[in-house]
XYZ file of C-alpha atoms in Angstrom:
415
model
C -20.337 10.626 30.691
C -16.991 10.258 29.059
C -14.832 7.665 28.261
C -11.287 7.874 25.916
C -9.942 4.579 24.562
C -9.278 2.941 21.140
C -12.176 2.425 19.447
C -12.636 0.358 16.402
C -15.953 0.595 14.098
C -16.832 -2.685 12.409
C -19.984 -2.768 9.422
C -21.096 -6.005 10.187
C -23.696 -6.037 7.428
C -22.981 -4.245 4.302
C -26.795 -3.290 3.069
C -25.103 -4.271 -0.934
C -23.696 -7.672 -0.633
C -24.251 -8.798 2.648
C -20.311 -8.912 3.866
C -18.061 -8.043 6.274
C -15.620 -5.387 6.647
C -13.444 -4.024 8.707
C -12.804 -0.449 10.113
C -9.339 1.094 11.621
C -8.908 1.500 15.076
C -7.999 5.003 16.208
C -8.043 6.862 19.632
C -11.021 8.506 20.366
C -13.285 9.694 22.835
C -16.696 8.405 23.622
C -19.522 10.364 25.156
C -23.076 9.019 26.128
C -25.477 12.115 26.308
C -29.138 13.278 25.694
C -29.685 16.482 23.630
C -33.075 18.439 24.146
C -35.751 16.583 23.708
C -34.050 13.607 22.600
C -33.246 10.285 23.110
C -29.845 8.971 24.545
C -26.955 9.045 21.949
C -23.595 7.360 21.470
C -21.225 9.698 19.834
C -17.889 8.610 18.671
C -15.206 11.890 18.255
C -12.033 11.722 16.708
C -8.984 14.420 16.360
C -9.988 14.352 12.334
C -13.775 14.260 13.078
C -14.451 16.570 16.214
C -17.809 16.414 15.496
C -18.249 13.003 15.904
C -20.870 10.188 14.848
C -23.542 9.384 16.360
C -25.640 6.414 17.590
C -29.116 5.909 18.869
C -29.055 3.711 22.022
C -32.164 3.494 23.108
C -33.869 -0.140 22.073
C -31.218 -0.066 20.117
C -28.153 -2.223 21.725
C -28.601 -6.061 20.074
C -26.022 -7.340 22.457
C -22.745 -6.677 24.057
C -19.600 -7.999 24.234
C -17.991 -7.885 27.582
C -16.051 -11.580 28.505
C -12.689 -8.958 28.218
C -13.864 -6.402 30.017
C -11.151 -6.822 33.039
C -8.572 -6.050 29.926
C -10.700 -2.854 28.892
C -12.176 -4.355 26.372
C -15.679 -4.546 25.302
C -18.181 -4.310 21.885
C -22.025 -3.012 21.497
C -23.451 -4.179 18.860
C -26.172 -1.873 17.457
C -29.049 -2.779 15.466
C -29.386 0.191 13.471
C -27.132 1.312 11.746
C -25.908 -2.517 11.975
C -22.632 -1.906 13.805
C -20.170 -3.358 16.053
C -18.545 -0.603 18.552
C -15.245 -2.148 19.556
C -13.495 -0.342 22.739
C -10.056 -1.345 23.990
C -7.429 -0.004 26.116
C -9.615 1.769 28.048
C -9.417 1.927 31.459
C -11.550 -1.307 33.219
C -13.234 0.519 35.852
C -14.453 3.630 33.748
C -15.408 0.834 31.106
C -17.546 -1.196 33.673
C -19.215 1.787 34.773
C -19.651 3.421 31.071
C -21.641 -0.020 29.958
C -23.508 0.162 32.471
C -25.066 3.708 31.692
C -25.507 2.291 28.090
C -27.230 -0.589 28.759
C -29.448 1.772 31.233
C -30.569 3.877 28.084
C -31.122 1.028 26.327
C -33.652 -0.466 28.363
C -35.110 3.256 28.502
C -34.462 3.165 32.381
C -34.674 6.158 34.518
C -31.066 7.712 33.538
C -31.975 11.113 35.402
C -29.697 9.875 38.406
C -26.677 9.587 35.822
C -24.589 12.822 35.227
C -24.950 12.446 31.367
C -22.815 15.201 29.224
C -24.103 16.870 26.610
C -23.515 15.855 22.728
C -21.100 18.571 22.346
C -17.730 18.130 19.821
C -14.627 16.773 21.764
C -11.645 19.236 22.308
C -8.300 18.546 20.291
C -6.393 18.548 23.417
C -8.464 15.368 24.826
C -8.376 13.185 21.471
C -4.936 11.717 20.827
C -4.221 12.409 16.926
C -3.204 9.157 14.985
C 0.158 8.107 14.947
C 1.468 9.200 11.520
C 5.807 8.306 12.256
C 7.223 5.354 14.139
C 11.018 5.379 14.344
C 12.426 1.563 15.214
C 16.571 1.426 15.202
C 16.908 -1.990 16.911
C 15.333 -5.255 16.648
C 14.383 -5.475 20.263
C 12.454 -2.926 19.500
C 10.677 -3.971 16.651
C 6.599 -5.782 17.070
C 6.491 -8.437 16.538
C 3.055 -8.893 18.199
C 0.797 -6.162 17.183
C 0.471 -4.271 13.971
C 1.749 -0.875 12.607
C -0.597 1.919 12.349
C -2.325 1.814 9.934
C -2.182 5.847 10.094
C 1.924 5.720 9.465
C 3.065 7.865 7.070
C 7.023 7.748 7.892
C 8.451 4.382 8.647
C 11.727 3.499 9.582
C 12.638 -0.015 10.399
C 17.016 0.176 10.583
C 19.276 -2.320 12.655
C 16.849 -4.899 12.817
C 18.589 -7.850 10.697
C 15.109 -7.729 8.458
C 15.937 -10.690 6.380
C 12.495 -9.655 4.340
C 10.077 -6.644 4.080
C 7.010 -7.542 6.889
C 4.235 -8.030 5.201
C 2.081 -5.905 7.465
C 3.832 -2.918 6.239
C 2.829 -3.494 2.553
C -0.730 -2.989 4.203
C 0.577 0.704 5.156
C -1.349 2.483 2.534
C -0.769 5.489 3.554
C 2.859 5.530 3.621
C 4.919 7.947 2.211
C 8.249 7.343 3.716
C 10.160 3.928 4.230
C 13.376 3.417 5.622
C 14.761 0.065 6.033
C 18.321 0.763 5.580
C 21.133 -1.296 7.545
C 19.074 -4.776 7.080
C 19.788 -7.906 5.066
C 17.466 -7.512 2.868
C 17.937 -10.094 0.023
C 15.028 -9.738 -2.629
C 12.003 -6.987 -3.087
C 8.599 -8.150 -3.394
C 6.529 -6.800 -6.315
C 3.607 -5.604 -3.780
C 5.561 -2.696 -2.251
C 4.162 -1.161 -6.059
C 0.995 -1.529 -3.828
C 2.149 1.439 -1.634
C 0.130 4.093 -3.724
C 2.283 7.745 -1.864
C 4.978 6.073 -1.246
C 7.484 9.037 -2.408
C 10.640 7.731 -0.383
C 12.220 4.634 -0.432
C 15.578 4.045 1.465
C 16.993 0.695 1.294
C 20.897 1.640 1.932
C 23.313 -1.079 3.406
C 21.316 -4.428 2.422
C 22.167 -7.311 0.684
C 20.119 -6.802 -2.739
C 21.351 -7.848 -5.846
C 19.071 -7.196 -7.997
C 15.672 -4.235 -8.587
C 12.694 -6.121 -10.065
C 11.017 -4.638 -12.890
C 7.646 -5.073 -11.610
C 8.112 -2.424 -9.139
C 9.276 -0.080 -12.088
C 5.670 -1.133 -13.877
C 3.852 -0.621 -10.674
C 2.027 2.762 -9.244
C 5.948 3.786 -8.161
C 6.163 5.303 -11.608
C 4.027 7.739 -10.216
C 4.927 8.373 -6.646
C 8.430 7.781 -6.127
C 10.646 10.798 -5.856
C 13.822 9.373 -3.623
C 14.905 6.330 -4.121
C 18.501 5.296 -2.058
C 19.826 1.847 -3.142
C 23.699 2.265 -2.154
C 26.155 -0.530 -1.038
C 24.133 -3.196 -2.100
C 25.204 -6.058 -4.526
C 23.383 -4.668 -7.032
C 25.358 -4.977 -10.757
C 22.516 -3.561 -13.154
C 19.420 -2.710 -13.154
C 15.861 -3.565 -15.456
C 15.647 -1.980 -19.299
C 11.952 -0.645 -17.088
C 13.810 1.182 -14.492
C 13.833 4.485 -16.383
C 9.663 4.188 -16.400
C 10.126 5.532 -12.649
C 9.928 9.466 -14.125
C 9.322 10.984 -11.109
C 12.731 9.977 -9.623
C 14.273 13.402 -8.100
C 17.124 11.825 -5.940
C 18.814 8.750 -7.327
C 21.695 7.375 -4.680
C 23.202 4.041 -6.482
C 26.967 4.222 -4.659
C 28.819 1.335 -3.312
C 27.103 -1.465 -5.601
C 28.267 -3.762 -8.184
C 27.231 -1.601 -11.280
C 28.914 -2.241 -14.530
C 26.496 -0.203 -15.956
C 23.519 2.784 -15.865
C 20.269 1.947 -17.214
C 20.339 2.304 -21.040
C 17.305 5.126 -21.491
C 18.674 7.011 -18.334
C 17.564 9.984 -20.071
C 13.910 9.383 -19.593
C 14.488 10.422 -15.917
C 13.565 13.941 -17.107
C 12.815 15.305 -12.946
C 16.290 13.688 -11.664
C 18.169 16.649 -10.795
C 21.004 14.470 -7.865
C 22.744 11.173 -9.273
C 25.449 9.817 -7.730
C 26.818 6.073 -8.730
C 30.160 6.734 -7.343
C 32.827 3.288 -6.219
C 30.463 0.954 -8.724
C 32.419 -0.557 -11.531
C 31.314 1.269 -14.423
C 33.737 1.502 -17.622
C 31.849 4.444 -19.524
C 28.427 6.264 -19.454
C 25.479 5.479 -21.789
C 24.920 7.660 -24.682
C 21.491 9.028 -23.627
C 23.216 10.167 -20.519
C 23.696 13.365 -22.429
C 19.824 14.410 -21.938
C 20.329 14.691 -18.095
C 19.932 18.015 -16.276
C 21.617 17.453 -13.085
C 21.938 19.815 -10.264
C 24.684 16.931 -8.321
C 26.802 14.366 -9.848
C 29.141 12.136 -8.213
C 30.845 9.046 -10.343
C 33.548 9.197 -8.103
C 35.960 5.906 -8.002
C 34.387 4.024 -10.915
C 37.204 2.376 -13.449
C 36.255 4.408 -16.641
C 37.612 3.211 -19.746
C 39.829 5.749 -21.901
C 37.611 6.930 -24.898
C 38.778 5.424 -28.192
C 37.132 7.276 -30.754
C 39.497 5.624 -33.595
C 39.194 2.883 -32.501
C 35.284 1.844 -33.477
C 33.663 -1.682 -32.756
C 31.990 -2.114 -35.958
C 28.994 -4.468 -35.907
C 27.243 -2.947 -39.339
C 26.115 -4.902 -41.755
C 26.105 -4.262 -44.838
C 23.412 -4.723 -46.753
C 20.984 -4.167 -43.401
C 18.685 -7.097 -42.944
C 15.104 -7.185 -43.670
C 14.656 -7.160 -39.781
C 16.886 -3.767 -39.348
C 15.081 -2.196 -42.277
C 11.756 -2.326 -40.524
C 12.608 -1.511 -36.851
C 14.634 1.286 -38.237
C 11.867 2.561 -40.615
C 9.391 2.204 -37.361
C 11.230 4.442 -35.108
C 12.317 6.742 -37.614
C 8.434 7.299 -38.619
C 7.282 7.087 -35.527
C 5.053 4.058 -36.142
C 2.753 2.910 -33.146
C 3.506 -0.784 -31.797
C 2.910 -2.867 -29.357
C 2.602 -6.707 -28.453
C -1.100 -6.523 -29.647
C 0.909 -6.044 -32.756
C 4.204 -7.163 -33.183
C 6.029 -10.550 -30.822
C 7.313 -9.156 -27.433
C 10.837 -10.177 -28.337
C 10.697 -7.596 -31.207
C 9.091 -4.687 -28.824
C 12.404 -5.508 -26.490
C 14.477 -5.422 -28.950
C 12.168 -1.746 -30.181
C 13.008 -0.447 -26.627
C 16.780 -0.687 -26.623
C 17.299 0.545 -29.884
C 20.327 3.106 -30.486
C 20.128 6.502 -31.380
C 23.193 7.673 -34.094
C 24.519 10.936 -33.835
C 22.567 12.020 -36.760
C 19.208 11.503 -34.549
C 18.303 7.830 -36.903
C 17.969 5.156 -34.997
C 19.720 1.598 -35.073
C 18.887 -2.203 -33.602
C 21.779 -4.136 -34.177
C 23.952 -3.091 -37.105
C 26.064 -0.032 -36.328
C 28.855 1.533 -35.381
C 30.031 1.950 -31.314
C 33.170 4.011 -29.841
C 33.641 5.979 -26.967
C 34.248 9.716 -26.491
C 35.365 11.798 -23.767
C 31.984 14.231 -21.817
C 32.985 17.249 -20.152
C 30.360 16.267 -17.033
C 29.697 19.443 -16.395
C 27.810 19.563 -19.902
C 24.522 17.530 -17.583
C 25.598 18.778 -14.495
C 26.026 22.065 -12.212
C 27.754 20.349 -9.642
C 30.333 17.510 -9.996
C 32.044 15.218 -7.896
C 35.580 15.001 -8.844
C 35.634 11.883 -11.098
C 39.253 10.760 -10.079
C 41.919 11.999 -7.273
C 43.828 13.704 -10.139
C 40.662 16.716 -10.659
C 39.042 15.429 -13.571
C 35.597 15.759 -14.246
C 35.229 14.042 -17.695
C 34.141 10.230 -18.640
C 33.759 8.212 -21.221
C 30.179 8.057 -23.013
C 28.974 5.649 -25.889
C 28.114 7.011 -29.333
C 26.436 5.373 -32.471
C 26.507 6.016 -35.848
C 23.950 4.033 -37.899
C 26.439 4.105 -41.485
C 29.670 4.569 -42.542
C 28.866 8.151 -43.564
C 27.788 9.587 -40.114
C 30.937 7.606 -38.691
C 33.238 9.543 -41.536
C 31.508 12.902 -40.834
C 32.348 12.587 -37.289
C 35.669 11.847 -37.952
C 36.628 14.496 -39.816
C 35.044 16.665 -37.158
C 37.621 14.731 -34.129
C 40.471 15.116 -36.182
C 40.237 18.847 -37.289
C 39.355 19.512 -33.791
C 42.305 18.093 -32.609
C 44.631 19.105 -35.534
């Protein structure tokens, strides 16, 4: 005797600590049978599990659970192993008459009358798989009753005026894809760094204005691969944004942007960029590490490079304070806020580089020079309407020397 409906396996005593917890419903099929010799069984099989688990029923059923039974719902709670068997959506007649077998072979009635099939693995074709995509484009459609899946692995959630991310679908652990582009999404929570294979994260056309930097110190670092934060409000983004190293695809158009992160560089897999219509004046210097496959700064108000014109914050002598951050980086020196005051790490993080390869904190030299794009880039998006494909990028020098040197270099060059 067979019976398909949604079946959901609940440990009601864990043997270590004497708690609850809770399985997953999934679609399955149910058969009560006898093999050789044997006494009746309960199997469960799933699309994933063909073979199927098995119960003991006979003496074996401590109660059941049938006040919803006219809704197809029902539980048998076994002694041993101590489980609840919780059946829904199942048809109410085939239910009614499926209990009835089991509560037959639990009393260790005469079953011979009852056509009983044997323990055999269920067929694909008669299991429904779980649902691993769920495509929702208006809020009419959206649940607001029942939950998600919890087999999802694609999500997309568009048109539906989300004001917030539902918390049921941080609970998607297996998610790998999220869409919730087209929304009004205002603020991120820090749990979506919960989402342990999430690789793609769209979140085009919302209202954001800002990306927190908990999500860039979260399990993201690891997992994300797309990430698609165009026409937002967004107008920069955390000094931790360039831990997420695994970034392939980085879409950051139609924002607020006045500038790129400041170790952009450190996105060593990023091979398509594109930050075009933001309000960016030039590029940071450790843009220059980039290999790019696509670039598009397209309609961004660069600056014209002034390299003779240098904004001159050395100090001369360097402080006691410059002196030691320099002499750490240079060396190589392990730190850390076990060590040092987090204000001096920050300040570590965001040091400059000169052109010499020293590095700098706060006394040194800044101008801007014209970058061929191509130089990071196979493929590049014309920056302006008149064909060019150069912009502005910062460079350092960390002394009055380098700064000379490089001079004489410009002005020979352009003798």
């Amino acid at each position: 005797m067979r019976l398909q409906c949604e079946v959901e396996v609940l440990n009601r005593l864990l043997p270590s600590c004497g708690l609850r917890g809770r399985g997953r419903g999934v679609r399955a099929l149910l058969s009560l049978g006898r093999p050789p010799g044997g006494c009746v069984h309960l199997m469960v099989c799933t699309a994933r599990d063909r073979a199927g688990v098995r119960y003991k029923v006979q003496e074996n059923v401590e109660r059941f659970f049938t006040r919803f039974v006219e809704e197809g719902k029902a539980t048998v709670r076994l002694r041993d192993p101590a489980v609840d068997v919780c059946l829904s959506k199942a048809n109410a007649s085939n239910l009614k008459h499926f209990l009835s077998a089991v509560r037959l072979a639990h009393q260790g009635a005469d079953i011979g009358a009852l056509s009983l099939s044997a323990l055999v693995p269920a067929k694909t074709s008669e299991v429904e798989k779980p649902k691993t995509k769920m495509i929702i484009t208006s809020r009419r459609d959206y649940p607001l009753t029942k939950n998600f899946p919890y087999s999802l692995e694609h999500l997309q959630t568009s048109y539906c005026k989300l004001a917030r991310i539902d918390t049921r679908v941080l609970c998607l652990k297996k998610l790998r894809k999220l869409d919730l582009s087209h929304n009004h999404i205002k603020q991120l929570p820090a749990t979506i760094g919960d989402l342990v294979c999430l690789q793609e994260l769209n979140l085009h056309g919302n209202h954001l204005e800002s990306f927190s930097g908990a999500l860039c110190n979260s399990t993201l670092q690891k997992s994300l691969q797309f990430l698609d934060l165009s026409q937002n409000k967004i107008k920069a983004l955390p000094i931790q944004f360039c831990q997420l190293r695994q970034l392939v695809h980085l879409k950051l158009d139609d924002n607020e942007l006045i500038r790129l992160p400041f170790k952009i560089g450190q996105l060593d897999h990023l091979r398509f960029l594109s930050a075009a219509r933001n309000k960016l004046p030039f590029l940071p210097s450790d843009f220059r590490k980039l290999c790019l496959e696509n670039l598009d700064l397209f309609g961004n108000p660069f600056e014209q490079p002034s390299p003779l014109v240098p904004n001159i914050q050395l100090k001369i002598p360097l402080t006691l304070l410059e002196f030691a951050a320099r002499a750490t980086l240079n060396y190589r020196i392990p730190y850390g806020c076990h060590l040092l005051p987090s204000h001096l790490c920050e300040d570590l993080e965001v040091a400059k580089t000169c052109q010499c390869g020293s590095a700098c904190l706060s006394s040194f030299i800044q101008i801007t020079v014209t970058m061929n794009l191509h130089h990071v880039a196979h493929t590049v998006v014309l920056v302006d309407n008149m064909g060019g494909t150069e912009a502005p990028i910062i460079c350092y020098f960390c002394s009055l020397d380098c700064y000379s040197q490089f001079l004489d270099r410009y002005l020979q060059s352009n003798a």
